[in-house]
PDB file of C-alpha atoms in Angstrom:
ATOM      1  CA  MET A  12     -45.315 -38.892  38.367  1.00 72.00           C
ATOM      2  CA  SER A  13     -48.041 -40.226  35.728  1.00 82.00           C
ATOM      3  CA  ALA A  14     -49.730 -43.014  37.710  1.00 91.00           C
ATOM      4  CA  ILE A  15     -50.611 -44.747  33.791  1.00 93.00           C
ATOM      5  CA  ARG A  16     -46.932 -44.874  32.814  1.00 94.00           C
ATOM      6  CA  LEU A  17     -46.104 -46.773  35.742  1.00 95.00           C
ATOM      7  CA  LEU A  18     -49.008 -49.115  35.377  1.00 94.00           C
ATOM      8  CA  VAL A  19     -48.511 -49.531  31.610  1.00 95.00           C
ATOM      9  CA  LEU A  20     -44.615 -50.312  32.520  1.00 96.00           C
ATOM     10  CA  GLY A  21     -45.484 -52.943  34.903  1.00 95.00           C
ATOM     11  CA  ALA A  22     -48.483 -54.415  33.134  1.00 93.00           C
ATOM     12  CA  VAL A  23     -46.468 -55.036  29.665  1.00 96.00           C
ATOM     13  CA  ARG A  24     -43.346 -56.194  32.400  1.00 95.00           C
ATOM     14  CA  ARG A  25     -45.439 -58.963  33.682  1.00 91.00           C
ATOM     15  CA  HIS A  26     -46.924 -60.476  30.042  1.00 91.00           C
ATOM     16  CA  GLY A  27     -42.676 -60.009  28.814  1.00 92.00           C
ATOM     17  CA  ARG A  28     -44.476 -58.872  25.825  1.00 93.00           C
ATOM     18  CA  ALA A  29     -48.236 -57.460  25.451  1.00 92.00           C
ATOM     19  CA  HIS A  30     -50.619 -55.753  23.129  1.00 89.00           C
ATOM     20  CA  GLY A  31     -53.254 -53.628  24.014  1.00 89.00           C
ATOM     21  CA  TYR A  32     -55.696 -55.342  25.187  1.00 89.00           C
ATOM     22  CA  GLN A  33     -54.165 -57.525  27.175  1.00 90.00           C
ATOM     23  CA  VAL A  34     -52.733 -54.668  29.162  1.00 92.00           C
ATOM     24  CA  ARG A  35     -56.136 -52.320  28.833  1.00 91.00           C
ATOM     25  CA  ALA A  36     -57.239 -56.592  30.406  1.00 89.00           C
ATOM     26  CA  ASP A  37     -55.056 -56.238  33.371  1.00 90.00           C
ATOM     27  CA  LEU A  38     -55.467 -52.564  34.058  1.00 90.00           C
ATOM     28  CA  GLU A  39     -59.674 -53.440  34.180  1.00 89.00           C
ATOM     29  CA  PHE A  40     -59.444 -56.156  36.210  1.00 89.00           C
ATOM     30  CA  TRP A  41     -57.602 -54.372  38.711  1.00 86.00           C
ATOM     31  CA  GLY A  42     -60.337 -51.343  38.291  1.00 88.00           C
ATOM     32  CA  ALA A  43     -57.858 -49.172  37.412  1.00 86.00           C
ATOM     33  CA  HIS A  44     -60.434 -46.865  35.188  1.00 82.00           C
ATOM     34  CA  GLU A  45     -62.159 -46.549  38.935  1.00 86.00           C
ATOM     35  CA  TRP A  46     -59.256 -45.094  40.734  1.00 86.00           C
ATOM     36  CA  SER A  47     -57.156 -43.213  38.254  1.00 85.00           C
ATOM     37  CA  ASN A  48     -57.283 -41.834  34.963  1.00 81.00           C
ATOM     38  CA  THR A  49     -56.412 -44.658  32.802  1.00 81.00           C
ATOM     39  CA  LYS A  50     -58.425 -45.358  30.667  1.00 82.00           C
ATOM     40  CA  PRO A  51     -58.453 -47.490  27.060  1.00 79.00           C
ATOM     41  CA  GLY A  52     -57.414 -44.478  24.580  1.00 86.00           C
ATOM     42  CA  SER A  53     -55.221 -43.395  27.622  1.00 89.00           C
ATOM     43  CA  ILE A  54     -53.913 -47.145  27.466  1.00 92.00           C
ATOM     44  CA  TYR A  55     -53.193 -47.488  23.946  1.00 91.00           C
ATOM     45  CA  HIS A  56     -51.739 -43.411  24.002  1.00 93.00           C
ATOM     46  CA  ALA A  57     -49.196 -44.227  26.580  1.00 94.00           C
ATOM     47  CA  LEU A  58     -48.385 -47.142  24.560  1.00 95.00           C
ATOM     48  CA  LYS A  59     -47.741 -45.486  21.545  1.00 94.00           C
ATOM     49  CA  GLN A  60     -45.722 -42.449  23.518  1.00 96.00           C
ATOM     50  CA  MET A  61     -43.331 -44.793  24.908  1.00 96.00           C
ATOM     51  CA  ALA A  62     -42.721 -46.629  22.262  1.00 96.00           C
ATOM     52  CA  LYS A  63     -41.572 -43.597  20.399  1.00 96.00           C
ATOM     53  CA  GLN A  64     -39.641 -41.988  23.579  1.00 97.00           C
ATOM     54  CA  GLY A  65     -37.441 -45.762  23.958  1.00 97.00           C
ATOM     55  CA  VAL A  66     -39.038 -46.923  27.382  1.00 97.00           C
ATOM     56  CA  LEU A  67     -40.867 -49.407  24.947  1.00 97.00           C
ATOM     57  CA  LEU A  68     -40.156 -51.393  21.681  1.00 96.00           C
ATOM     58  CA  ALA A  69     -43.122 -51.768  19.185  1.00 94.00           C
ATOM     59  CA  HIS A  70     -43.257 -55.422  16.989  1.00 92.00           C
ATOM     60  CA  GLU A  71     -46.132 -56.107  14.783  1.00 82.00           C
ATOM     61  CA  VAL A  72     -47.133 -59.143  14.806  1.00 77.00           C
ATOM     62  CA  ALA A  73     -49.332 -60.984  12.405  1.00 63.00           C
ATOM     63  CA  PRO A  74     -52.926 -61.337  12.530  1.00 65.00           C
ATOM     64  CA  SER A  75     -54.988 -63.961  14.031  1.00 61.00           C
ATOM     65  CA  ALA A  76     -56.636 -66.916  12.278  1.00 61.00           C
ATOM     66  CA  ALA A  77     -60.049 -64.877  13.269  1.00 62.00           C
ATOM     67  CA  GLY A  78     -59.366 -62.236  11.230  1.00 63.00           C
ATOM     68  CA  GLY A  79     -58.268 -58.271  11.772  1.00 65.00           C
ATOM     69  CA  PRO A  80     -55.777 -56.127  11.332  1.00 68.00           C
ATOM     70  CA  PRO A  81     -52.060 -56.659  12.728  1.00 74.00           C
ATOM     71  CA  ARG A  82     -51.350 -56.352  16.367  1.00 81.00           C
ATOM     72  CA  THR A  83     -48.282 -54.219  17.774  1.00 90.00           C
ATOM     73  CA  GLU A  84     -46.840 -56.024  21.009  1.00 93.00           C
ATOM     74  CA  TYR A  85     -44.906 -54.093  22.860  1.00 96.00           C
ATOM     75  CA  GLU A  86     -41.940 -55.173  25.217  1.00 96.00           C
ATOM     76  CA  LEU A  87     -39.669 -53.333  27.956  1.00 97.00           C
ATOM     77  CA  THR A  88     -36.072 -51.906  27.025  1.00 97.00           C
ATOM     78  CA  GLU A  89     -33.636 -51.225  29.172  1.00 97.00           C
ATOM     79  CA  ALA A  90     -34.363 -47.707  29.222  1.00 97.00           C
ATOM     80  CA  GLY A  91     -37.350 -49.091  30.313  1.00 97.00           C
ATOM     81  CA  ARG A  92     -37.100 -51.493  32.809  1.00 97.00           C
ATOM     82  CA  ALA A  93     -35.076 -49.499  34.843  1.00 98.00           C
ATOM     83  CA  GLU A  94     -37.832 -46.172  34.393  1.00 97.00           C
ATOM     84  CA  TYR A  95     -40.156 -48.901  35.591  1.00 97.00           C
ATOM     85  CA  PHE A  96     -38.156 -49.709  38.572  1.00 98.00           C
ATOM     86  CA  ASN A  97     -37.627 -46.206  39.754  1.00 97.00           C
ATOM     87  CA  LEU A  98     -40.372 -45.075  39.042  1.00 97.00           C
ATOM     88  CA  LEU A  99     -42.152 -48.428  41.645  1.00 97.00           C
ATOM     89  CA  ARG A 100     -39.381 -47.425  44.248  1.00 98.00           C
ATOM     90  CA  GLU A 101     -40.072 -42.997  43.950  1.00 97.00           C
ATOM     91  CA  ALA A 102     -43.488 -44.244  44.789  1.00 96.00           C
ATOM     92  CA  LEU A 103     -43.156 -46.355  47.559  1.00 97.00           C
ATOM     93  CA  SER A 104     -40.661 -44.252  49.167  1.00 97.00           C
ATOM     94  CA  SER A 105     -42.256 -41.160  48.942  1.00 95.00           C
ATOM     95  CA  TYR A 106     -44.887 -38.984  51.914  1.00 90.00           C
ATOM     96  CA  ASP A 107     -46.886 -37.583  48.805  1.00 87.00           C
ATOM     97  CA  GLN A 108     -47.714 -39.512  46.025  1.00 80.00           C
ATOM     98  CA  LYS A 109     -51.135 -38.835  44.289  1.00 87.00           C
ATOM     99  CA  ALA A 110     -53.568 -41.571  45.619  1.00 90.00           C
ATOM    100  CA  ASP A 111     -53.490 -43.284  42.195  1.00 91.00           C
ATOM    101  CA  VAL A 112     -49.528 -43.310  41.832  1.00 93.00           C
ATOM    102  CA  LEU A 113     -49.126 -44.795  44.842  1.00 94.00           C
ATOM    103  CA  THR A 114     -51.805 -47.439  44.577  1.00 93.00           C
ATOM    104  CA  SER A 115     -49.890 -48.155  41.060  1.00 93.00           C
ATOM    105  CA  ALA A 116     -46.807 -48.757  43.354  1.00 95.00           C
ATOM    106  CA  LEU A 117     -48.607 -51.272  45.586  1.00 95.00           C
ATOM    107  CA  GLY A 118     -49.839 -53.157  42.595  1.00 93.00           C
ATOM    108  CA  PHE A 119     -46.479 -54.147  41.615  1.00 95.00           C
ATOM    109  CA  MET A 120     -44.510 -54.017  45.226  1.00 96.00           C
ATOM    110  CA  VAL A 121     -44.022 -57.612  44.792  1.00 96.00           C
ATOM    111  CA  ASP A 122     -41.632 -56.556  41.551  1.00 96.00           C
ATOM    112  CA  LEU A 123     -39.099 -55.681  43.889  1.00 97.00           C
ATOM    113  CA  PRO A 124     -37.489 -58.153  46.747  1.00 97.00           C
ATOM    114  CA  ARG A 125     -39.282 -58.139  50.108  1.00 97.00           C
ATOM    115  CA  ALA A 126     -36.388 -56.673  52.132  1.00 98.00           C
ATOM    116  CA  GLU A 127     -35.828 -53.403  49.132  1.00 98.00           C
ATOM    117  CA  ALA A 128     -39.735 -53.173  49.514  1.00 98.00           C
ATOM    118  CA  LEU A 129     -39.776 -52.981  53.334  1.00 98.00           C
ATOM    119  CA  ALA A 130     -36.546 -50.764  53.005  1.00 98.00           C
ATOM    120  CA  LEU A 131     -38.894 -48.033  50.760  1.00 98.00           C
ATOM    121  CA  LEU A 132     -41.702 -48.361  53.367  1.00 98.00           C
ATOM    122  CA  ARG A 133     -39.814 -47.246  56.413  1.00 98.00           C
ATOM    123  CA  GLU A 134     -38.106 -44.797  54.772  1.00 98.00           C
ATOM    124  CA  ARG A 135     -41.999 -43.602  53.670  1.00 97.00           C
ATOM    125  CA  LEU A 136     -42.802 -43.613  57.022  1.00 97.00           C
ATOM    126  CA  GLY A 137     -39.498 -41.494  57.783  1.00 97.00           C
ATOM    127  CA  ARG A 138     -40.523 -38.938  55.133  1.00 96.00           C
ATOM    128  CA  LEU A 139     -43.966 -39.013  56.831  1.00 96.00           C
ATOM    129  CA  ALA A 140     -42.737 -37.800  59.896  1.00 96.00           C
ATOM    130  CA  ALA A 141     -40.298 -35.508  58.604  1.00 95.00           C
ATOM    131  CA  TRP A 142     -43.614 -33.675  56.385  1.00 94.00           C
ATOM    132  CA  ARG A 143     -45.910 -34.173  60.536  1.00 92.00           C
ATOM    133  CA  SER A 144     -42.895 -32.103  61.914  1.00 94.00           C
ATOM    134  CA  ALA A 145     -43.018 -29.361  59.643  1.00 92.00           C
ATOM    135  CA  VAL A 146     -46.460 -28.884  60.093  1.00 89.00           C
ATOM    136  CA  THR A 147     -46.081 -29.571  63.851  1.00 89.00           C
ATOM    137  CA  ASP A 148     -43.872 -26.108  63.519  1.00 90.00           C
ATOM    138  CA  HIS A 149     -46.634 -23.629  63.119  1.00 84.00           C
ATOM    139  CA  TYR A 150     -49.396 -26.110  64.575  1.00 86.00           C
ATOM    140  CA  VAL A 151     -50.277 -27.907  68.175  1.00 87.00           C
ATOM    141  CA  PRO A 152     -52.358 -31.172  67.083  1.00 83.00           C
ATOM    142  CA  GLU A 153     -53.376 -30.932  71.288  1.00 86.00           C
ATOM    143  CA  ASP A 154     -54.652 -27.580  71.181  1.00 86.00           C
ATOM    144  CA  GLY A 155     -56.491 -28.273  67.996  1.00 86.00           C
ATOM    145  CA  PRO A 156     -57.196 -26.172  65.016  1.00 86.00           C
ATOM    146  CA  GLU A 157     -59.551 -23.750  66.250  1.00 88.00           C
ATOM    147  CA  PRO A 158     -57.073 -21.149  67.645  1.00 84.00           C
ATOM    148  CA  LEU A 159     -55.246 -20.488  63.751  1.00 84.00           C
ATOM    149  CA  GLY A 160     -59.190 -20.164  62.951  1.00 85.00           C
ATOM    150  CA  HIS A 161     -60.378 -21.940  59.959  1.00 90.00           C
ATOM    151  CA  ILE A 162     -56.834 -21.905  58.142  1.00 86.00           C
ATOM    152  CA  GLY A 163     -55.993 -24.256  61.456  1.00 86.00           C
ATOM    153  CA  GLU A 164     -58.293 -26.866  59.475  1.00 90.00           C
ATOM    154  CA  ILE A 165     -55.837 -27.095  56.927  1.00 89.00           C
ATOM    155  CA  MET A 166     -52.962 -27.899  58.386  1.00 87.00           C
ATOM    156  CA  HIS A 167     -54.967 -30.175  61.078  1.00 90.00           C
ATOM    157  CA  ARG A 168     -55.495 -32.141  57.669  1.00 91.00           C
ATOM    158  CA  TRP A 169     -52.297 -32.838  57.075  1.00 90.00           C
ATOM    159  CA  VAL A 170     -51.315 -34.118  60.596  1.00 91.00           C
ATOM    160  CA  SER A 171     -54.523 -36.082  60.547  1.00 93.00           C
ATOM    161  CA  SER A 172     -54.036 -37.173  57.120  1.00 93.00           C
ATOM    162  CA  ALA A 173     -49.690 -37.723  58.010  1.00 93.00           C
ATOM    163  CA  ASP A 174     -51.220 -39.713  61.076  1.00 94.00           C
ATOM    164  CA  ALA A 175     -53.754 -41.952  59.225  1.00 95.00           C
ATOM    165  CA  GLU A 176     -50.681 -42.695  56.394  1.00 96.00           C
ATOM    166  CA  ALA A 177     -48.464 -43.675  58.706  1.00 97.00           C
ATOM    167  CA  GLU A 178     -50.724 -46.038  61.071  1.00 98.00           C
ATOM    168  CA  TRP A 179     -51.393 -48.033  57.269  1.00 97.00           C
ATOM    169  CA  THR A 180     -47.842 -47.872  56.337  1.00 97.00           C
ATOM    170  CA  ARG A 181     -46.953 -50.030  59.607  1.00 98.00           C
ATOM    171  CA  GLY A 182     -49.440 -51.811  59.724  1.00 98.00           C
ATOM    172  CA  LEU A 183     -48.709 -52.892  55.313  1.00 98.00           C
ATOM    173  CA  ILE A 184     -44.718 -53.208  56.920  1.00 98.00           C
ATOM    174  CA  GLY A 185     -45.978 -55.747  59.496  1.00 98.00           C
ATOM    175  CA  ARG A 186     -47.890 -57.698  57.090  1.00 97.00           C
ATOM    176  CA  ILE A 187     -44.921 -58.135  54.673  1.00 97.00           C
ATOM    177  CA  GLU A 188     -42.517 -58.603  57.573  1.00 97.00           C
ATOM    178  CA  ALA A 189     -45.050 -61.402  58.865  1.00 96.00           C
ATOM    179  CA  GLY A 190     -44.625 -63.236  55.422  1.00 93.00           C
ATOM    180  CA  THR A 191     -47.706 -62.111  53.513  1.00 93.00           C
ATOM    181  CA  TYR A 192     -47.825 -61.591  49.896  1.00 93.00           C
ATOM    182  CA  SER A 193     -44.999 -63.380  47.476  1.00 93.00           C
ATOM    183  CA  PHE A 194     -41.962 -61.342  46.362  1.00 95.00           C
ATOM    184  CA  ALA A 195     -39.608 -61.307  43.637  1.00 94.00           C
ATOM    185  CA  ASP A 196     -37.152 -63.470  45.882  1.00 93.00           C
ATOM    186  CA  ASP A 197     -39.650 -65.267  46.953  1.00 91.00           C
ATOM    187  CA  PRO A 198     -40.795 -68.727  44.945  1.00 86.00           C
ATOM    188  CA  GLY A 199     -43.630 -69.051  43.183  1.00 77.00           C
ATOM    189  CA  ASP A 200     -45.460 -66.657  40.944  1.00 75.00           C
ATOM    190  CA  SER A 201     -46.157 -63.359  43.101  1.00 72.00           C
ATOM    191  CA  PHE A 202     -48.859 -61.714  40.404  1.00 73.00           C
ATOM    192  CA  ALA A 203     -51.202 -65.448  40.741  1.00 67.00           C
ATOM    193  CA  GLY A 204     -54.531 -64.928  40.132  1.00 59.00           C
ATOM    194  CA  VAL A 205     -54.528 -61.114  40.255  1.00 62.00           C
ATOM    195  CA  LEU A 206     -54.228 -60.899  36.586  1.00 59.00           C
ATOM    196  CA  ALA A 207     -56.530 -61.286  33.814  1.00 57.00           C
ATOM    197  CA  ALA A 208     -57.703 -64.515  32.292  1.00 58.00           C
ATOM    198  CA  PRO A 209     -55.829 -64.624  28.956  1.00 58.00           C
ATOM    199  CA  GLU A 210     -57.611 -63.755  25.772  1.00 57.00           C
ATOM    200  CA  ALA A 211     -58.884 -66.911  23.814  1.00 46.00           C
ATOM    201  CA  SER A 212     -57.212 -67.380  20.215  1.00 42.00           C
TER     202      SER A 212
END
């Protein structure tokens, strides 16, 4: 899964209709250029490609009073909306997503109802446990990696990673269960204060 695809679809959805600069401003505000391959050129390329693929609808709008060329605004199509939520659900429930994909999903998890987000994170916990068990079929963490030689460090890292990810996921589940954050089925704007300021006209 591509982090930029999830990020761009999510950012466009937040605005209803957005041009490339708005999407770029939101993602830079989140620091996405630091933790993913989301660069200005890749954002504009993704917008154009997804419009060709039918997940975004492109609208050419008149130039601003300040001048400049017409801008293209994008909005999600029904196919785009379906893909966005599929990507979001997959990223939250999978145990083996790349860090930038999971990070992207965390940024948009509040687009889901609270109960669904919790169910997906619990599914992630189950998948982490299954993965850990598959590793420990061949490796006993209590014995340490040394009996397997330096190759044992690979499995030691896998188990340590699974344990750390499970601990973090349980913590997130606990915070959400306690009522932290505003989700799609809660009153108010779940993104208040976490989007870039609107561009001056």
